[in-house]
Coordinates of C-alpha atoms in Angstrom, one line a residue:
Chain S
X3 CA 28.5 19.3 19.8
X4 CA 28.9 17.5 23.0
X5 CA 31.5 14.9 23.8
X6 CA 29.2 11.9 23.3
X7 CA 28.0 13.4 20.0
X8 CA 31.6 13.6 18.7
X9 CA 32.1 10.0 19.8
X10 CA 29.0 8.9 18.0
X11 CA 30.0 10.7 14.8
X12 CA 33.5 9.2 14.9
X13 CA 32.1 5.7 15.5
X14 CA 29.7 6.1 12.6
X15 CA 32.5 7.4 10.3
X16 CA 34.7 4.5 11.3
X17 CA 31.9 1.9 10.6
X18 CA 31.2 3.4 7.2
X19 CA 34.9 3.4 6.3
X20 CA 35.0 -0.3 7.3
X21 CA 32.0 -1.0 5.2
X22 CA 33.6 0.8 2.3
X23 CA 36.5 -1.8 2.4
X24 CA 34.2 -4.7 1.7
X25 CA 35.1 -4.9 -2.1
X26 CA 38.7 -5.5 -1.2
X27 CA 38.2 -8.6 0.9
X28 CA 35.1 -10.3 -0.6
X29 CA 34.2 -12.4 -3.5
X30 CA 31.5 -11.6 -6.1
X31 CA 28.6 -13.2 -4.2
X32 CA 29.4 -11.5 -1.0
X33 CA 29.7 -8.2 -2.8
X34 CA 26.3 -8.6 -4.4
X35 CA 24.8 -9.1 -1.0
X36 CA 26.7 -6.1 0.1
X37 CA 25.1 -4.0 -2.6
X38 CA 21.7 -5.3 -1.6
X39 CA 22.3 -4.4 2.0
X40 CA 23.7 -1.0 1.2
X41 CA 20.7 -0.3 -1.0
X42 CA 18.2 -1.3 1.6
X43 CA 20.1 0.6 4.3
X44 CA 19.8 3.8 2.3
X45 CA 16.2 3.2 1.4
X46 CA 15.0 2.1 4.9
X47 CA 16.9 4.8 6.7
X48 CA 15.5 7.5 4.6
X49 CA 12.1 6.0 4.8
X50 CA 12.3 6.0 8.6
X51 CA 13.3 9.7 8.6
X52 CA 9.8 10.5 7.4
X53 CA 7.6 7.6 8.5
X54 CA 9.3 7.1 11.9
X55 CA 8.2 10.3 13.6
X56 CA 5.0 10.9 11.5
X57 CA 3.7 7.3 11.6
X58 CA 2.6 7.7 8.0
X59 CA 3.3 4.4 6.2
X60 CA 4.8 5.4 2.9
X61 CA 4.6 2.8 0.1
X62 CA 6.0 5.1 -2.6
X63 CA 9.6 3.8 -2.5
X64 CA 9.2 1.7 -5.6
X65 CA 7.7 4.6 -7.5
X66 CA 10.7 6.9 -6.7
X67 CA 13.2 4.1 -7.2
X68 CA 11.7 3.3 -10.6
X69 CA 11.8 6.9 -11.7
X70 CA 15.4 7.1 -10.7
X71 CA 16.3 4.1 -12.9
X72 CA 14.5 5.7 -15.8
X73 CA 16.4 8.9 -15.4
X74 CA 19.6 7.0 -15.8
X75 CA 18.1 4.8 -18.5
X76 CA 17.0 7.7 -20.6
X77 CA 19.7 10.2 -19.8
X78 CA 22.8 8.0 -20.0
X79 CA 23.1 8.6 -23.8
X80 CA 22.9 12.3 -23.6
X81 CA 24.4 13.5 -20.3
X82 CA 27.4 12.6 -18.1
X83 CA 26.5 10.0 -15.5
X84 CA 27.4 12.2 -12.5
X85 CA 24.9 14.7 -13.5
X86 CA 22.1 12.1 -13.6
X87 CA 22.2 11.4 -9.9
X88 CA 21.3 15.0 -8.8
X89 CA 18.7 15.2 -11.5
X90 CA 17.1 12.0 -10.3
X91 CA 17.1 13.4 -6.8
X92 CA 15.6 16.6 -7.9
X93 CA 12.8 14.9 -9.8
X94 CA 12.1 12.6 -6.8
X95 CA 11.9 15.5 -4.4
X96 CA 9.6 17.4 -6.7
X97 CA 7.3 14.4 -7.2
X98 CA 7.3 13.8 -3.4
X99 CA 6.4 17.4 -2.8
X100 CA 3.4 17.1 -5.3
X101 CA 2.2 13.9 -3.7
X102 CA 2.7 15.4 -0.3
X103 CA 0.7 18.5 -1.1
X104 CA -2.2 16.5 -2.5
X105 CA -2.4 14.0 0.4
X106 CA -0.5 15.0 3.5
X107 CA -2.9 17.8 4.5
X108 CA -5.5 15.1 5.2
X109 CA -5.7 12.0 7.3
X110 CA -2.9 9.5 7.1
X111 CA -5.0 6.8 5.4
X112 CA -5.3 8.8 2.2
X113 CA -1.6 9.1 2.1
X114 CA -1.1 5.4 2.5
X115 CA -3.6 4.5 -0.2
X116 CA -2.2 7.1 -2.6
X117 CA 1.4 5.8 -2.2
X118 CA 0.2 2.2 -2.4
X119 CA -0.8 2.7 -6.0
X120 CA 1.8 5.3 -7.0
X121 CA 4.3 2.8 -8.4
X122 CA 1.6 1.2 -10.5
X123 CA 0.4 4.6 -11.7
X124 CA 3.8 5.7 -12.9
X125 CA 4.4 2.3 -14.4
X126 CA 1.1 2.5 -16.4
X127 CA 2.0 6.0 -17.6
X128 CA 5.5 5.0 -18.7
X129 CA 4.2 1.9 -20.4
X130 CA 1.6 4.0 -22.2
X131 CA 4.3 6.4 -23.4
X132 CA 6.4 3.5 -24.7
X133 CA 3.4 2.1 -26.5
X134 CA 2.9 5.4 -28.2
X135 CA 6.5 5.9 -29.1
X136 CA 6.9 2.3 -30.1
X137 CA 10.0 1.8 -27.9
X138 CA 10.0 -1.1 -25.6
X139 CA 12.9 -1.3 -23.1
X140 CA 16.1 0.7 -22.4
X141 CA 19.6 -0.5 -22.4
X142 CA 22.0 0.9 -19.9
X143 CA 25.5 0.1 -21.0
X144 CA 28.2 1.6 -18.9
X145 CA 31.6 0.8 -17.6
X146 CA 30.3 1.0 -14.1
X147 CA 31.1 -2.1 -12.1
X148 CA 29.5 -3.7 -9.0
X149 CA 32.3 -2.1 -6.8
X150 CA 31.4 1.4 -8.1
X151 CA 27.8 0.9 -7.3
X152 CA 28.6 -0.3 -3.9
X153 CA 30.8 2.6 -3.1
X154 CA 28.3 5.1 -4.4
X155 CA 25.6 3.5 -2.1
X156 CA 27.9 3.6 0.9
X157 CA 28.5 7.3 0.1
X158 CA 24.8 7.9 -0.2
X159 CA 24.2 6.1 3.1
X160 CA 26.7 8.4 4.8
X161 CA 24.8 11.4 3.3
X162 CA 21.5 10.0 4.5
X163 CA 22.8 9.5 8.0
X164 CA 24.3 13.0 8.0
X165 CA 21.0 14.5 6.7
X166 CA 19.0 12.6 9.4
X167 CA 21.4 13.9 12.0
X168 CA 21.2 17.4 10.7
X169 CA 17.4 17.3 10.6
X170 CA 17.3 15.9 14.1
X171 CA 19.3 18.9 15.4
X172 CA 17.4 21.5 13.4
X173 CA 14.1 23.4 14.0
X174 CA 12.5 21.1 11.5
X175 CA 13.5 18.1 13.5
X176 CA 12.2 19.6 16.7
X177 CA 8.9 20.4 15.0
X178 CA 8.7 16.8 13.6
X179 CA 9.2 15.3 17.1
X180 CA 6.3 17.4 18.5
X181 CA 4.1 16.6 15.6
X182 CA 4.8 12.9 16.0
X183 CA 3.8 13.0 19.6
X184 CA 0.6 14.9 19.2
X185 CA -0.4 16.7 16.0
X186 CA -3.0 18.8 17.8
X187 CA -0.4 20.2 20.2
X188 CA 2.0 20.9 17.3
X189 CA -0.7 22.8 15.4
X190 CA -1.5 24.9 18.5
X191 CA 2.2 25.6 19.0
X192 CA 2.2 27.3 15.7
X193 CA 3.8 24.6 13.6
X194 CA 2.6 24.4 10.0
X195 CA 2.2 20.6 10.2
X196 CA 1.4 20.1 6.5
X197 CA 4.5 22.0 5.4
X198 CA 6.7 20.1 7.8
X199 CA 5.4 16.8 6.6
X200 CA 5.8 17.7 2.9
X201 CA 9.3 18.9 3.5
X202 CA 10.2 15.8 5.3
X203 CA 8.6 13.5 2.7
X204 CA 10.9 15.0 0.1
X205 CA 13.9 13.4 1.7
X206 CA 13.0 9.7 1.1
X207 CA 11.6 10.7 -2.3
X208 CA 14.9 12.2 -3.4
X209 CA 17.0 9.4 -1.8
X210 CA 15.0 6.6 -3.4
X211 CA 15.2 8.2 -6.8
X212 CA 19.0 8.6 -6.5
X213 CA 19.3 5.0 -5.4
X214 CA 17.3 3.9 -8.4
X215 CA 19.6 6.0 -10.6
X216 CA 22.7 4.4 -9.0
X217 CA 21.4 0.9 -9.5
X218 CA 20.2 1.3 -13.1
X219 CA 23.6 0.1 -14.6
X220 CA 23.3 -3.1 -12.6
X221 CA 20.1 -4.1 -14.5
X222 CA 21.6 -3.4 -17.9
X223 CA 18.1 -3.7 -19.5
X224 CA 15.3 -1.6 -18.0
X225 CA 11.6 -2.1 -18.6
X226 CA 8.6 -0.9 -16.4
X227 CA 8.0 -4.2 -14.8
X228 CA 11.6 -4.4 -13.6
X229 CA 11.9 -0.8 -12.5
X230 CA 8.7 -0.6 -10.6
X231 CA 8.4 -3.8 -8.6
X232 CA 5.9 -3.1 -5.9
X233 CA 7.7 -5.6 -3.6
X234 CA 10.4 -3.1 -3.0
X235 CA 8.2 -0.7 -1.1
X236 CA 7.0 -3.4 1.2
X237 CA 10.5 -4.8 1.8
X238 CA 11.7 -1.4 2.8
X239 CA 8.7 -0.9 5.2
X240 CA 9.3 -4.3 6.8
X241 CA 13.1 -3.8 7.2
X242 CA 12.7 -0.3 8.7
X243 CA 9.9 -1.3 11.1
X244 CA 11.7 -4.6 12.0
X245 CA 14.8 -2.6 13.0
X246 CA 12.9 0.2 14.7
X247 CA 12.3 3.8 13.6
X248 CA 13.0 5.4 16.9
X249 CA 16.8 5.7 16.3
X250 CA 18.7 6.8 13.2
X251 CA 20.6 3.5 13.2
X252 CA 17.4 1.4 13.8
X253 CA 16.5 0.5 10.3
X254 CA 20.0 -1.0 9.6
X255 CA 19.5 -3.5 12.4
X256 CA 16.4 -4.7 10.5
X257 CA 18.0 -4.6 7.0
X258 CA 20.9 -7.0 7.7
X259 CA 19.0 -10.0 9.1
X260 CA 16.1 -9.5 6.7
X261 CA 18.3 -9.4 3.7
X262 CA 19.9 -12.7 4.6
X263 CA 16.5 -14.2 5.5
X264 CA 15.1 -13.0 2.1
X265 CA 18.1 -14.5 0.3
X266 CA 17.7 -17.8 2.0
X267 CA 13.9 -18.0 1.4
X268 CA 14.0 -16.9 -2.2
X269 CA 16.8 -19.3 -2.8
X270 CA 15.1 -22.4 -1.4
X271 CA 11.3 -21.6 -1.8
X272 CA 11.1 -18.9 -4.5
X273 CA 7.3 -19.0 -4.5
X274 CA 6.9 -18.3 -0.8
X275 CA 8.3 -14.8 -0.7
X276 CA 4.9 -13.2 -0.5
X277 CA 4.0 -15.5 2.4
X278 CA 7.2 -14.3 4.1
X279 CA 6.3 -10.7 3.6
X280 CA 2.9 -11.3 5.0
X281 CA 4.1 -13.1 8.1
X282 CA 6.8 -10.4 8.7
X283 CA 4.1 -7.8 8.8
X284 CA 2.2 -9.8 11.4
X285 CA 5.3 -10.4 13.5
X286 CA 6.0 -6.7 13.5
X287 CA 2.6 -5.7 14.6
X288 CA 2.1 -8.4 17.3
X289 CA 5.5 -9.2 18.6
X290 CA 7.8 -6.3 17.7
X291 CA 5.8 -3.1 17.6
X292 CA 8.9 -1.0 18.3
X293 CA 11.3 -3.2 16.4
X294 CA 14.6 -4.6 17.5
X295 CA 15.7 -1.2 18.9
X296 CA 12.6 -1.2 21.2
X297 CA 13.5 -4.8 22.3
X298 CA 17.1 -3.8 23.1
X299 CA 15.8 -0.7 25.0
X300 CA 13.4 -2.6 27.2
X301 CA 16.1 -5.2 27.9
X302 CA 18.4 -2.4 28.9
X303 CA 15.8 -0.8 31.1
X304 CA 15.2 -4.1 32.8
X305 CA 18.9 -4.5 33.6
X306 CA 19.1 -1.0 34.8
X307 CA 16.1 -1.4 37.1
X308 CA 17.6 -4.6 38.6
X309 CA 20.9 -2.9 39.3
X310 CA 19.0 0.0 40.8
X311 CA 17.3 -2.3 43.3
X312 CA 20.4 -4.3 44.2
Chain A
X138 CA -23.8 5.7 -25.5
X139 CA -22.0 2.4 -25.7
X140 CA -19.3 3.6 -23.3
X141 CA -21.8 5.0 -20.9
X142 CA -23.7 1.8 -20.6
X143 CA -20.7 -0.5 -20.4
X144 CA -19.3 1.9 -17.8
X145 CA -22.5 1.8 -15.7
X146 CA -22.6 -2.0 -15.9
X147 CA -19.0 -2.1 -14.6
X148 CA -19.7 0.5 -12.0
X149 CA -22.6 -1.5 -10.7
X150 CA -20.3 -4.3 -9.7
X151 CA -17.8 -1.9 -8.3
X152 CA -20.5 -0.4 -6.1
X153 CA -21.1 -3.8 -4.6
X154 CA -17.4 -4.4 -3.9
X155 CA -16.9 -0.9 -2.5
X156 CA -19.9 -1.3 -0.2
X157 CA -18.2 -4.3 1.3
X158 CA -15.2 -2.2 2.0
X159 CA -17.3 0.7 3.3
X160 CA -18.9 -1.6 5.8
X161 CA -15.5 -2.6 7.0
X162 CA -13.9 0.8 7.1
X163 CA -16.8 3.1 7.6
X164 CA -18.7 1.0 10.1
X165 CA -16.2 -1.5 11.7
X166 CA -13.4 1.2 11.6
X167 CA -10.9 -1.2 10.1
X168 CA -9.0 -0.2 7.0
X169 CA -9.0 -3.6 5.4
X170 CA -6.3 -3.8 2.8
X171 CA -6.9 -7.6 2.4
X172 CA -10.3 -6.8 0.9
X173 CA -9.2 -7.5 -2.6
X174 CA -7.9 -10.9 -1.7
X175 CA -11.3 -11.8 -0.3
X176 CA -12.7 -10.8 -3.7
X177 CA -10.2 -12.9 -5.6
X178 CA -11.0 -15.8 -3.3
X179 CA -14.7 -15.4 -4.1
X180 CA -13.8 -15.4 -7.8
X181 CA -11.8 -18.6 -7.3
X182 CA -14.8 -20.2 -5.7
X183 CA -17.0 -19.3 -8.6
X184 CA -14.4 -20.5 -11.1
X185 CA -13.9 -23.8 -9.2
X186 CA -17.6 -24.6 -8.9
X187 CA -18.2 -23.8 -12.6
X188 CA -15.3 -25.7 -14.0
X189 CA -15.7 -28.8 -11.8
X190 CA -19.4 -29.2 -11.6
X191 CA -21.0 -26.5 -13.9
X192 CA -22.6 -24.8 -10.9
X193 CA -23.7 -21.3 -12.0
X194 CA -21.8 -18.5 -10.4
X195 CA -25.2 -17.0 -9.5
X196 CA -25.7 -20.0 -7.2
X197 CA -22.1 -20.0 -6.0
X198 CA -22.7 -16.6 -4.6
X199 CA -24.8 -18.1 -1.9
X200 CA -22.1 -20.6 -1.0
X201 CA -19.3 -18.1 -1.0
X202 CA -21.1 -15.5 1.1
X203 CA -21.5 -17.6 4.3
X204 CA -18.0 -18.9 4.0
X205 CA -16.6 -15.4 3.6
X206 CA -18.8 -14.2 6.4
X207 CA -17.5 -16.8 8.8
X208 CA -13.9 -16.3 7.8
X209 CA -14.0 -12.5 8.1
X210 CA -15.8 -12.8 11.4
X211 CA -13.0 -15.0 12.7
X212 CA -10.3 -12.6 11.4
X213 CA -12.0 -9.8 13.1
X214 CA -12.4 -11.5 16.5
X215 CA -9.1 -13.3 16.6
X216 CA -6.7 -11.0 14.8
X217 CA -8.1 -7.5 14.7
X218 CA -10.0 -7.1 18.0
X219 CA -6.8 -7.2 20.1
X220 CA -5.6 -4.3 18.0
X221 CA -8.8 -2.3 18.6
X222 CA -8.4 -3.0 22.3
X223 CA -4.8 -2.0 22.5
X224 CA -5.0 1.1 20.4
X225 CA -4.7 4.4 22.3
X226 CA -5.9 6.5 19.4
X227 CA -7.7 6.3 16.1
X228 CA -4.4 7.0 14.3
X229 CA -2.6 4.1 16.0
X230 CA -5.4 1.7 15.3
X231 CA -5.2 2.8 11.6
X232 CA -1.5 2.2 11.4
X233 CA -1.8 -1.2 13.1
X234 CA -4.7 -2.2 11.0
X235 CA -3.0 -1.2 7.8
X236 CA 0.1 -3.2 8.6
X237 CA -1.9 -6.2 9.8
X238 CA -4.2 -6.4 6.9
X239 CA -1.2 -5.9 4.5
X240 CA 0.3 -8.9 6.3
X241 CA -3.0 -10.8 5.9
X242 CA -3.3 -9.9 2.2
X243 CA 0.3 -11.1 1.5
X244 CA -0.4 -14.3 3.4
X245 CA -3.6 -14.8 1.4
X246 CA -1.8 -14.2 -1.9
X247 CA 0.9 -16.7 -0.8
X248 CA -1.6 -19.3 0.1
X249 CA -3.6 -18.8 -3.1
X250 CA -0.4 -19.0 -5.2
X251 CA 0.5 -22.3 -3.4
X252 CA -2.9 -23.8 -3.9
X253 CA -4.0 -22.6 -7.3
X254 CA -0.7 -21.5 -8.9
X255 CA 0.0 -18.2 -10.5
X256 CA -2.1 -18.6 -13.7
X257 CA -4.8 -16.4 -14.8
X258 CA -8.2 -18.0 -14.5
X259 CA -11.3 -17.2 -16.4
X260 CA -14.3 -19.2 -17.6
X261 CA -17.0 -18.6 -20.1
X262 CA -20.4 -18.2 -18.6
X263 CA -23.3 -16.5 -20.4
X264 CA -20.9 -15.0 -22.9
X265 CA -23.8 -14.2 -25.3
X266 CA -24.5 -10.8 -26.8
X267 CA -27.6 -8.9 -25.8
X268 CA -28.9 -6.0 -27.8
X269 CA -29.9 -2.8 -26.2
X270 CA -30.5 0.7 -27.8
X271 CA -28.6 -0.2 -30.9
X272 CA -25.5 -1.7 -29.2
X273 CA -24.5 -5.1 -28.0
X274 CA -23.4 -6.0 -24.5
X275 CA -22.2 -9.3 -22.9
X276 CA -25.1 -11.0 -21.2
X277 CA -22.7 -12.0 -18.3
X278 CA -22.0 -8.3 -17.6
X279 CA -25.7 -7.5 -17.6
X280 CA -26.5 -10.4 -15.3
X281 CA -23.7 -9.4 -12.9
X282 CA -25.0 -5.8 -12.9
X283 CA -28.5 -6.9 -12.1
X284 CA -27.3 -9.2 -9.3
X285 CA -25.2 -6.4 -7.9
X286 CA -28.2 -4.1 -7.9
X287 CA -30.3 -6.6 -6.1
X288 CA -27.6 -7.2 -3.5
X289 CA -27.0 -3.5 -3.0
X290 CA -30.7 -3.0 -2.6
X291 CA -31.0 -5.7 0.0
X292 CA -28.1 -4.2 1.9
X293 CA -29.6 -0.8 1.8
X294 CA -32.9 -2.2 3.1
X295 CA -31.1 -3.9 5.9
X296 CA -29.1 -0.8 6.9
X297 CA -32.1 1.6 6.8
X298 CA -35.0 -0.6 7.8
X299 CA -33.7 -2.9 10.5
X300 CA -32.6 -2.3 14.1
X301 CA -29.2 -3.9 13.5
X302 CA -28.7 -1.8 10.4
X303 CA -29.6 1.3 12.3
X304 CA -27.1 0.4 15.1
X305 CA -24.4 -0.2 12.6
X306 CA -25.0 3.2 11.0
X307 CA -24.9 4.7 14.5
X308 CA -21.5 3.2 15.0
X309 CA -20.3 4.7 11.8
X310 CA -21.4 8.2 12.9
X311 CA -20.3 8.2 16.5
X312 CA -18.6 5.0 17.8
X313 CA -18.1 6.4 21.3
X314 CA -21.7 7.6 21.8
X315 CA -23.2 4.5 20.2
X316 CA -22.2 2.6 23.4
X317 CA -24.0 5.1 25.6
X318 CA -27.4 4.3 24.0
X319 CA -27.0 0.6 24.6
X320 CA -25.5 -0.6 21.3
X321 CA -23.1 -3.5 21.6
X322 CA -20.3 -2.0 19.7
X323 CA -17.8 -4.9 19.7
X324 CA -20.4 -7.4 18.5
X325 CA -21.9 -5.1 15.8
X326 CA -18.4 -4.1 14.6
X327 CA -17.6 -7.8 14.1
X328 CA -20.9 -8.2 12.3
X329 CA -20.3 -5.3 10.0
X330 CA -16.8 -6.5 9.3
X331 CA -17.9 -10.0 8.5
X332 CA -20.8 -8.8 6.4
X333 CA -18.5 -6.5 4.5
X334 CA -16.3 -9.5 3.7
X335 CA -19.2 -11.6 2.6
X336 CA -20.4 -8.8 0.2
X337 CA -16.9 -8.4 -1.2
X338 CA -16.7 -12.1 -1.8
X339 CA -20.1 -12.1 -3.6
X340 CA -18.8 -9.2 -5.7
X341 CA -15.8 -11.3 -6.6
X342 CA -17.9 -14.2 -7.7
X343 CA -19.9 -11.8 -9.9
X344 CA -16.9 -10.1 -11.3
X345 CA -15.2 -13.4 -12.2
X346 CA -18.0 -14.0 -14.8
X347 CA -16.6 -11.3 -17.1
X348 CA -13.1 -10.4 -15.8
X349 CA -9.9 -12.4 -15.8
X350 CA -8.4 -12.7 -12.3
X351 CA -5.3 -14.2 -10.9
X352 CA -3.9 -14.7 -7.4
X353 CA -2.2 -11.3 -7.2
X354 CA -4.8 -9.0 -8.8
X355 CA -6.5 -8.4 -5.4
X356 CA -4.6 -5.3 -4.6
X357 CA -5.9 -3.5 -7.7
X358 CA -9.5 -4.1 -6.6
X359 CA -8.6 -3.0 -3.1
X360 CA -7.3 0.2 -4.5
X361 CA -10.3 0.8 -6.6
X362 CA -12.7 0.1 -3.8
X363 CA -10.7 2.4 -1.5
X364 CA -10.8 5.2 -4.0
X365 CA -14.6 4.7 -4.4
X366 CA -15.2 4.7 -0.7
X367 CA -13.2 7.9 -0.2
X368 CA -14.7 9.5 -3.2
X369 CA -18.2 8.7 -2.0
X370 CA -17.5 9.6 1.6
X371 CA -16.5 7.1 4.3
X372 CA -19.6 5.4 5.8
X373 CA -21.9 6.9 3.1
X374 CA -23.8 4.3 1.1
X375 CA -25.4 6.6 -1.4
X376 CA -22.1 8.3 -2.1
X377 CA -20.4 4.9 -2.7
X378 CA -23.0 4.0 -5.4
X379 CA -22.6 7.4 -7.2
X380 CA -18.8 7.2 -7.0
X381 CA -18.7 3.6 -8.2
X382 CA -20.8 4.4 -11.2
X383 CA -18.6 7.4 -12.0
X384 CA -15.4 5.4 -11.7
X385 CA -16.9 2.6 -13.9
X386 CA -17.8 5.1 -16.7
X387 CA -14.5 7.0 -16.5
X388 CA -12.5 3.8 -16.6
X389 CA -14.4 2.5 -19.6
X390 CA -14.0 5.8 -21.3
X391 CA -10.2 5.9 -20.8
X392 CA -9.8 2.3 -21.8
X393 CA -11.8 2.8 -25.0
X394 CA -10.6 6.2 -26.1
X395 CA -7.0 6.4 -24.8
X396 CA -5.4 3.1 -23.7
X397 CA -6.7 0.0 -21.8
X398 CA -3.5 0.1 -19.8
X399 CA -4.4 3.4 -18.1
X400 CA -7.4 2.4 -16.0
X401 CA -5.7 2.8 -12.7
X402 CA -4.3 6.2 -13.9
X403 CA -7.9 7.2 -14.5
X404 CA -9.0 6.1 -11.1
X405 CA -6.1 8.1 -9.6
X406 CA -7.0 11.2 -11.5
X407 CA -10.5 11.1 -9.9
X408 CA -8.9 10.4 -6.5
X409 CA -6.6 13.4 -6.7
X410 CA -9.4 15.7 -7.8
X411 CA -11.5 14.5 -4.9
X412 CA -8.7 14.9 -2.4
X413 CA -8.0 18.5 -3.6
X414 CA -11.6 19.6 -4.1
X415 CA -13.9 17.6 -1.9
X416 CA -12.0 15.6 0.7
X417 CA -15.2 15.0 2.7
X418 CA -16.6 12.9 -0.2
X419 CA -18.9 13.7 -3.1
X420 CA -22.1 14.0 -1.1
X421 CA -20.5 14.6 2.3
X422 CA -21.1 17.7 4.3
X423 CA -18.1 19.8 4.9
X424 CA -16.6 19.5 8.4
X425 CA -14.0 21.8 9.7

């Protein structure tokens, strides 16, 4: 590790520790926003690990998240809670691998289309099972409080950042960067592009499933239409792209303002949230193609250039 | 037998909708994820004309089509063409188009929610039984199927027997070379995109005769149309028809025999099989 890297790791650790102190100083409302922000930070950051370098828009977040909530919902009666999180992660990773194997060998469009309907597909299958078995929803009754959920999410966020950083330094990360720049070149350099993409896609799959498993106790009552809201996938995409996927900390820059904006809009005009989603997409494509991170970078470049001339 | 015919009737209308998307994706090279919203808007039009002034949906089709054509042409020229111009590669255009049309689709849903509310809408038109080979079918489904066949036929004639149609097909095969033989690619791409939108809206008006729609069902139709287009082969009209009929039959089969809630699962099963076995499309030639 170089000196700057140690500094960066120390800074990240300090920020996470500060974030973990939130429950001690805030009221219930602020904490619930904290949970939301922590949740989207985890989801958007892990999303960007895959979709940033590969440019494949994954809309599968809601599917993995919903599966995670169902793992907790169905398993809480039979297994200890702490065992459920790794199980959810494992199922998420396996499902991501299956989806990846089926679609990632081909053009990116097939992948997008497949993930677009994945949440709805899983929802239909679970609803069908429930119709057959005659059982409707699931109750998740635990002693887990909002604070516990928050700390688990902050811990998971730390894990995601660490994973992202480790991947960045590894051979896999190197392969991914080449692949993102030019797939043709990557293939000629002997990189098994399909395998790299599938491996990388397993990360957001596992993380989203674990996030769902962590948040299940918050819902108390789980049914397919709550667990698999398609909106979630789109919100994650918007937040990550708004922040910028070029840096590990990029998505969080989008998560925080968008969460507050979303809270404000859904509080005052609850029916206009779809409109907000739509306009956000257009803003990203036309005004912020590289996100806030890209904006900061070009501002810094401009300053540097001016100083260089002076 | 009953399932087969009902499935074919449904597949016929699917074919029309998927052709609209195929014109947009295969020919104009824009992956339009707002396609389903155009369909729902067409359905709204038919609903509105029928409930306010008893205008038959079959006539509404001719009102909806030019409106949708104009709207889609505007969308292409104003919103999408800048993306086509700025894109450095096909992949980048695809990503940009996906994000933009997602945005448009959400905006459209938001606007429709604001204007019409979130209720389901359906109306009763030609809901009479017809008897055919020992079974009964809704007359509205039969009429929608026949209209879809006529429209598909007209589109096919246009594509294969007119100069503009041939140019559009040329763009589908080789967009870069098409320019070299004097085809005005930007103009014809806009035309193909607008025409695709018009056809989808007509499909929506027909579908609304026998299906219940609401402001947010568009995405389901987008998905089905996409699956059909990929299954049939991008830019391949015959493949689209075959794939649409196949999906219609499979969906009806699953809905009748297993569970009506599993129609999308059925479509996905087909999709995965195609991706694994014939990614170039049902009738497509293998490219390596």
